[in-house]
Backbone as CSV, one residue per row, in Angstrom:
resi,resn,N_x,N_y,N_z,CA_x,CA_y,CA_z,C_x,C_y,C_z
1,TYR,-15.538,-11.303,-5.268,-15.974,-11.242,-4.702,-16.143,-11.706,-2.987
2,ALA,-17.093,-11.210,-2.851,-16.838,-11.285,-0.951,-16.857,-12.224,-0.138
3,LEU,-15.697,-12.923,0.501,-16.584,-14.303,0.913,-17.042,-14.048,2.593
4,SER,-17.759,-14.722,2.705,-18.538,-14.575,4.612,-18.996,-15.633,4.679
5,ALA,-17.820,-16.188,5.567,-18.148,-17.698,6.916,-17.491,-18.537,5.561
6,GLY,-17.045,-18.486,4.786,-16.815,-19.527,3.486,-17.077,-19.722,2.692
7,LEU,-18.601,-18.499,2.488,-19.210,-18.797,1.528,-19.163,-17.680,0.318
8,ASP,-19.270,-17.800,-1.066,-19.472,-16.658,-1.974,-20.973,-16.207,-1.801
9,VAL,-21.042,-14.743,-1.493,-22.332,-14.592,-1.274,-22.572,-13.622,-2.549
10,TYR,-22.051,-13.479,-3.177,-22.525,-12.487,-4.689,-23.286,-13.836,-5.281
11,ARG,-24.351,-13.273,-6.010,-25.533,-14.525,-6.561,-25.295,-14.290,-8.108
12,ASN,-24.659,-13.443,-8.846,-24.455,-13.119,-10.685,-23.096,-13.672,-10.766
13,PRO,-23.171,-14.217,-11.983,-21.894,-14.239,-12.678,-21.276,-13.146,-12.927
14,PRO,-19.532,-13.265,-13.080,-19.142,-11.837,-12.935,-19.002,-11.333,-14.331
15,GLY,-19.543,-12.139,-15.318,-20.050,-11.161,-16.851,-20.905,-10.278,-16.605
16,PHE,-21.769,-10.224,-15.548,-23.256,-9.680,-15.356,-22.483,-8.427,-14.150
17,ALA,-21.658,-8.482,-13.616,-21.051,-7.665,-12.493,-20.093,-6.831,-13.608
18,ALA,-19.603,-6.990,-14.030,-19.156,-6.744,-15.283,-19.589,-5.224,-16.031
19,ALA,-20.558,-5.814,-16.379,-22.021,-4.923,-17.208,-22.434,-3.776,-16.163
20,VAL,-22.213,-4.245,-15.218,-23.987,-3.161,-14.005,-22.618,-2.779,-12.879
21,ALA,-21.283,-2.531,-13.636,-20.201,-1.588,-12.783,-20.202,-0.622,-12.526
22,PRO,-20.339,0.188,-13.832,-20.759,1.385,-14.483,-21.922,2.234,-12.895
23,LEU,-23.028,1.566,-12.616,-24.077,1.768,-12.385,-23.023,2.444,-10.572
24,THR,-22.377,1.904,-10.377,-21.781,2.091,-8.958,-21.280,3.241,-8.721
25,ASP,-20.567,3.858,-10.524,-20.208,5.506,-9.727,-21.266,6.458,-9.720
26,LEU,-22.516,5.980,-9.705,-24.110,6.731,-10.415,-23.870,7.042,-8.667
27,PRO,-25.073,7.998,-8.196,-25.276,8.112,-7.037,-26.766,6.973,-7.007
28,HIS,-26.759,6.217,-5.697,-27.954,5.004,-5.303,-29.190,5.437,-6.225
29,THR,-29.922,6.957,-5.978,-31.252,6.344,-6.488,-31.201,7.527,-8.469
30,THR,-30.514,6.911,-9.063,-30.412,7.604,-9.912,-29.280,6.034,-10.937
31,ALA,-29.350,5.910,-9.879,-28.547,3.861,-10.198,-29.677,3.355,-10.546
32,ALA,-30.722,3.480,-9.093,-32.236,1.888,-9.512,-32.968,2.492,-10.305
33,VAL,-32.996,4.233,-10.397,-33.954,4.407,-11.798,-33.763,3.901,-12.932
34,LEU,-32.223,4.386,-13.167,-31.793,3.510,-14.698,-31.524,2.140,-14.673
35,TRP,-31.435,1.491,-12.930,-31.562,-0.372,-13.278,-32.963,-0.600,-13.521
36,ARG,-33.818,-0.065,-13.313,-35.669,-0.091,-13.516,-36.333,0.178,-14.632
37,LEU,-35.359,1.333,-15.104,-35.715,1.374,-16.569,-35.337,0.543,-17.679
38,GLY,-33.880,-0.160,-17.694,-33.426,-0.563,-18.673,-34.052,-2.067,-18.004
39,SER,-34.182,-2.519,-17.012,-34.617,-3.879,-17.187,-36.009,-3.859,-17.679
40,ALA,-37.211,-2.468,-17.655,-38.773,-2.487,-18.272,-38.011,-2.630,-19.929
41,ALA,-37.167,-1.756,-20.184,-37.402,-1.655,-21.710,-36.784,-2.827,-22.412
42,VAL,-35.583,-3.835,-21.408,-35.471,-5.105,-22.210,-36.579,-5.805,-22.225
43,PHE,-37.391,-6.502,-20.883,-38.675,-6.787,-20.968,-39.585,-6.797,-22.166
44,LEU,-39.997,-4.789,-22.473,-40.213,-4.468,-23.298,-40.431,-5.272,-25.122
45,VAL,-38.516,-5.015,-25.178,-38.651,-5.155,-26.538,-38.800,-6.794,-26.703
46,ALA,-38.103,-7.830,-25.820,-38.177,-8.955,-25.623,-40.128,-9.502,-26.008
47,LEU,-40.742,-9.067,-25.184,-42.584,-8.756,-25.560,-43.098,-9.103,-26.695
48,VAL,-42.267,-7.577,-27.217,-43.098,-7.628,-28.632,-42.505,-8.303,-29.426
49,ARG,-41.123,-8.527,-29.562,-40.282,-9.650,-30.563,-41.492,-10.717,-30.491
50,PHE,-41.363,-11.962,-28.881,-42.240,-12.628,-28.938,-43.626,-12.897,-29.236
51,ARG,-44.334,-11.313,-29.035,-45.978,-11.728,-29.871,-45.656,-11.377,-31.825
52,ARG,-44.720,-11.243,-32.041,-44.467,-11.012,-33.031,-43.951,-11.862,-33.958
53,ALA,-43.675,-12.725,-33.217,-43.269,-14.657,-33.888,-43.532,-15.108,-33.740
54,VAL,-44.437,-15.185,-31.994,-45.450,-16.336,-31.893,-47.128,-16.354,-32.173
55,LEU,-47.363,-15.364,-31.940,-48.305,-14.392,-32.775,-48.790,-13.258,-33.669
56,PRO,-48.171,-13.791,-34.334,-48.325,-12.850,-35.470,-49.714,-12.244,-36.196
57,GLY,-50.658,-13.109,-36.030,-51.776,-12.777,-36.926,-52.822,-12.301,-36.485
58,LEU,-52.399,-11.306,-34.680,-53.134,-10.746,-33.771,-53.591,-9.865,-34.122
59,SER,-55.284,-9.053,-33.900,-55.878,-8.353,-34.154,-54.923,-6.589,-33.536
60,PRO,-55.741,-5.685,-33.367,-54.238,-4.882,-32.372,-55.198,-5.041,-30.850
61,PRO,-56.150,-5.119,-31.241,-56.933,-4.841,-29.239,-56.588,-6.604,-28.565
62,ARG,-56.483,-7.558,-29.184,-56.304,-8.791,-28.956,-54.628,-8.594,-28.325
63,ALA,-53.841,-7.979,-29.504,-52.313,-7.301,-29.221,-52.117,-6.713,-27.737
64,ALA,-52.910,-5.760,-27.509,-52.670,-4.744,-26.853,-53.487,-5.362,-25.203
65,LEU,-54.183,-6.616,-25.734,-54.887,-7.858,-24.031,-53.332,-8.488,-23.749
66,VAL,-52.592,-8.903,-24.958,-51.106,-9.766,-24.408,-50.115,-8.848,-23.376
67,TYR,-50.202,-7.112,-23.556,-49.195,-6.629,-23.041,-50.069,-5.963,-21.953
68,GLY,-51.328,-6.030,-21.846,-51.751,-5.730,-20.533,-51.860,-6.881,-19.963
69,LEU,-51.569,-7.901,-20.424,-51.511,-8.715,-19.241,-50.355,-9.558,-18.957
70,ALA,-49.379,-8.916,-19.372,-48.170,-9.003,-18.850,-47.992,-7.543,-17.962
71,VAL,-48.476,-6.652,-17.808,-48.103,-5.724,-16.843,-48.346,-5.717,-15.793
72,PRO,-49.336,-6.463,-15.236,-49.372,-6.730,-13.480,-48.238,-8.106,-13.633
73,VAL,-47.704,-8.644,-14.282,-46.886,-9.934,-13.616,-45.670,-9.214,-13.939
74,ALA,-45.333,-8.111,-14.629,-43.827,-7.020,-14.408,-43.972,-6.365,-13.766
75,LEU,-44.708,-5.844,-12.923,-44.455,-4.497,-12.674,-43.932,-4.880,-11.419
76,PRO,-44.161,-6.147,-10.522,-43.596,-6.282,-9.009,-41.824,-6.183,-9.336
77,ALA,-41.864,-7.130,-10.808,-40.390,-7.369,-11.074,-39.670,-5.527,-11.310
78,VAL,-40.227,-4.752,-12.171,-39.350,-3.728,-11.431,-39.981,-2.802,-10.671
79,ASN,-40.827,-3.382,-9.782,-40.838,-2.354,-8.494,-39.295,-3.250,-7.315
80,ASN,-39.356,-4.206,-7.375,-38.105,-4.542,-6.301,-36.950,-4.822,-7.289
81,GLY,-36.551,-4.223,-8.025,-35.169,-4.234,-9.131,-34.212,-5.237,-9.012
82,GLN,-35.266,-6.115,-8.866,-34.111,-7.814,-8.816,-33.553,-7.853,-10.337
83,VAL,-32.879,-8.809,-10.660,-32.887,-8.961,-12.110,-33.421,-10.468,-13.006
84,ASN,-34.453,-10.367,-12.191,-35.636,-11.758,-12.258,-36.780,-11.002,-13.903
85,LEU,-36.279,-9.768,-13.987,-37.314,-9.286,-15.134,-36.233,-9.378,-16.424
86,LEU,-34.988,-9.602,-16.275,-34.235,-9.848,-17.263,-33.987,-11.504,-17.583
87,ILE,-34.578,-12.201,-17.006,-34.471,-13.512,-16.946,-35.538,-13.660,-17.803
88,ALA,-37.041,-12.829,-17.429,-37.932,-13.383,-18.482,-37.806,-13.197,-20.056
89,ALA,-37.162,-11.800,-19.725,-36.851,-10.857,-20.659,-35.700,-12.384,-22.223
90,ALA,-35.487,-12.419,-21.136,-33.870,-13.626,-22.067,-35.060,-15.032,-22.258
91,GLY,-35.513,-15.150,-21.556,-36.604,-16.517,-21.739,-37.334,-16.128,-23.198
92,LEU,-38.639,-15.109,-22.863,-39.449,-14.725,-24.349,-38.128,-14.553,-25.374
93,GLY,-37.098,-13.236,-25.398,-36.384,-12.966,-26.727,-35.809,-14.764,-27.084
94,GLY,-35.563,-15.580,-26.314,-35.236,-16.664,-26.756,-35.839,-17.189,-27.591
95,THR,-37.114,-17.596,-26.916,-38.645,-18.488,-27.539,-38.469,-18.159,-29.310
96,ALA,-38.394,-16.457,-29.382,-38.770,-15.364,-30.384,-37.718,-15.788,-31.446
97,ALA,-36.770,-16.028,-31.152,-35.388,-16.087,-32.331,-35.657,-17.593,-32.289
98,ALA,-35.885,-18.578,-31.664,-36.138,-20.348,-32.167,-37.342,-20.029,-32.855
99,VAL,-38.047,-19.783,-33.016,-39.610,-19.717,-33.393,-38.926,-19.354,-34.817
100,ARG,-38.412,-18.046,-35.243,-37.660,-17.481,-36.068,-36.383,-18.292,-36.389
101,GLY,-36.272,-19.105,-36.285,-35.057,-20.299,-36.888,-33.716,-19.285,-36.673
102,ARG,-33.714,-18.463,-35.343,-32.225,-17.487,-35.428,-31.378,-18.201,-34.542
103,TRP,-31.105,-19.588,-34.321,-30.590,-20.543,-33.510,-29.127,-19.510,-33.063
Protein backbone atom coordinates (compact mmCIF):
# COMPACT_ATOMS: atom_id res chain seq x y z
CA TYR A 1 0.00 0.00 0.00
CA ALA A 2 1.29 3.40 -0.94
CA LEU A 3 1.17 6.13 1.67
CA SER A 4 0.53 9.69 0.63
CA ALA A 5 0.64 12.42 3.26
CA GLY A 6 0.01 9.82 5.95
CA LEU A 7 -3.12 8.41 4.25
CA ASP A 8 -3.67 4.96 2.83
CA VAL A 9 -4.73 5.71 -0.75
CA TYR A 10 -5.57 2.13 -1.73
CA ARG A 11 -9.34 1.67 -1.57
CA ASN A 12 -9.71 -2.11 -1.81
CA PRO A 13 -8.84 -4.84 0.72
CA PRO A 14 -5.66 -6.91 0.34
CA GLY A 15 -7.57 -10.02 -0.81
CA PHE A 16 -9.05 -8.11 -3.71
CA ALA A 17 -5.63 -6.74 -4.62
CA ALA A 18 -4.22 -10.27 -4.68
CA ALA A 19 -7.08 -11.48 -6.89
CA VAL A 20 -6.56 -8.80 -9.54
CA ALA A 21 -2.75 -8.70 -9.38
CA PRO A 22 -2.36 -11.03 -12.41
CA LEU A 23 -4.03 -8.37 -14.56
CA THR A 24 -1.08 -6.04 -13.96
CA ASP A 25 1.15 -8.23 -16.15
CA LEU A 26 -1.10 -7.69 -19.17
CA PRO A 27 -1.19 -4.66 -21.46
CA HIS A 28 -3.51 -1.97 -20.12
CA THR A 29 -6.14 -2.34 -22.86
CA THR A 30 -6.27 -6.12 -22.57
CA ALA A 31 -6.55 -5.97 -18.79
CA ALA A 32 -9.32 -3.35 -19.02
CA VAL A 33 -11.34 -5.44 -21.46
CA LEU A 34 -10.90 -8.62 -19.39
CA TRP A 35 -11.88 -6.74 -16.22
CA ARG A 36 -15.05 -5.37 -17.80
CA LEU A 37 -16.04 -8.72 -19.37
CA GLY A 38 -15.41 -10.55 -16.10
CA SER A 39 -17.41 -8.03 -14.09
CA ALA A 40 -20.31 -8.20 -16.54
CA ALA A 41 -20.25 -12.01 -16.51
CA VAL A 42 -20.30 -12.19 -12.71
CA PHE A 43 -23.18 -9.68 -12.60
CA LEU A 44 -25.15 -11.60 -15.23
CA VAL A 45 -24.74 -14.92 -13.40
CA ALA A 46 -25.83 -13.30 -10.12
CA LEU A 47 -28.82 -11.67 -11.81
CA VAL A 48 -29.93 -14.98 -13.33
CA ARG A 49 -29.63 -16.74 -9.97
CA PHE A 50 -31.48 -13.90 -8.25
CA ARG A 51 -34.32 -13.99 -10.78
CA ARG A 52 -34.65 -17.77 -10.50
CA ALA A 53 -34.66 -17.72 -6.68
CA VAL A 54 -36.80 -14.65 -6.04
CA LEU A 55 -39.12 -14.68 -9.08
CA PRO A 56 -39.28 -18.34 -10.13
CA GLY A 57 -42.64 -18.26 -11.90
CA LEU A 58 -41.94 -15.49 -14.40
CA SER A 59 -42.90 -16.04 -17.99
CA PRO A 60 -40.09 -15.63 -20.54
CA PRO A 61 -41.25 -12.14 -21.63
CA ARG A 62 -41.32 -10.93 -18.03
CA ALA A 63 -37.95 -12.49 -17.31
CA ALA A 64 -36.60 -10.68 -20.36
CA LEU A 65 -38.05 -7.48 -18.92
CA VAL A 66 -36.09 -8.02 -15.69
CA TYR A 67 -32.88 -8.44 -17.67
CA GLY A 68 -33.73 -5.52 -19.93
CA LEU A 69 -34.29 -3.24 -16.95
CA ALA A 70 -30.91 -4.24 -15.52
CA VAL A 71 -29.04 -3.24 -18.68
CA PRO A 72 -29.36 0.56 -18.36
CA VAL A 73 -28.30 0.33 -14.72
CA ALA A 74 -25.35 -2.00 -15.33
CA LEU A 75 -23.97 -0.44 -18.50
CA PRO A 76 -22.46 2.68 -16.88
CA ALA A 77 -20.82 0.48 -14.24
CA VAL A 78 -19.29 -1.69 -16.98
CA ASN A 79 -18.15 1.42 -18.84
CA ASN A 80 -16.33 3.04 -15.91
CA GLY A 81 -14.62 -0.22 -14.89
CA GLN A 82 -15.04 0.26 -11.16
CA VAL A 83 -15.80 -2.50 -8.69
CA ASN A 84 -19.42 -1.32 -8.28
CA LEU A 85 -20.81 -4.02 -10.58
CA LEU A 86 -19.17 -6.75 -8.50
CA ILE A 87 -20.64 -5.26 -5.33
CA ALA A 88 -24.11 -5.33 -6.90
CA ALA A 89 -23.50 -8.91 -8.03
CA ALA A 90 -22.53 -9.88 -4.49
CA GLY A 91 -25.77 -8.39 -3.18
CA LEU A 92 -27.87 -10.19 -5.79
CA GLY A 93 -26.05 -13.47 -5.29
CA GLY A 94 -26.26 -13.24 -1.51
CA THR A 95 -29.97 -12.52 -1.64
CA ALA A 96 -30.55 -15.46 -3.98
CA ALA A 97 -28.57 -17.75 -1.68
CA ALA A 98 -30.52 -16.55 1.37
CA VAL A 99 -33.84 -17.17 -0.37
CA ARG A 100 -32.69 -20.71 -1.19
CA GLY A 101 -31.60 -21.24 2.42
CA ARG A 102 -27.93 -21.60 1.50
CA TRP A 103 -26.42 -19.55 4.29
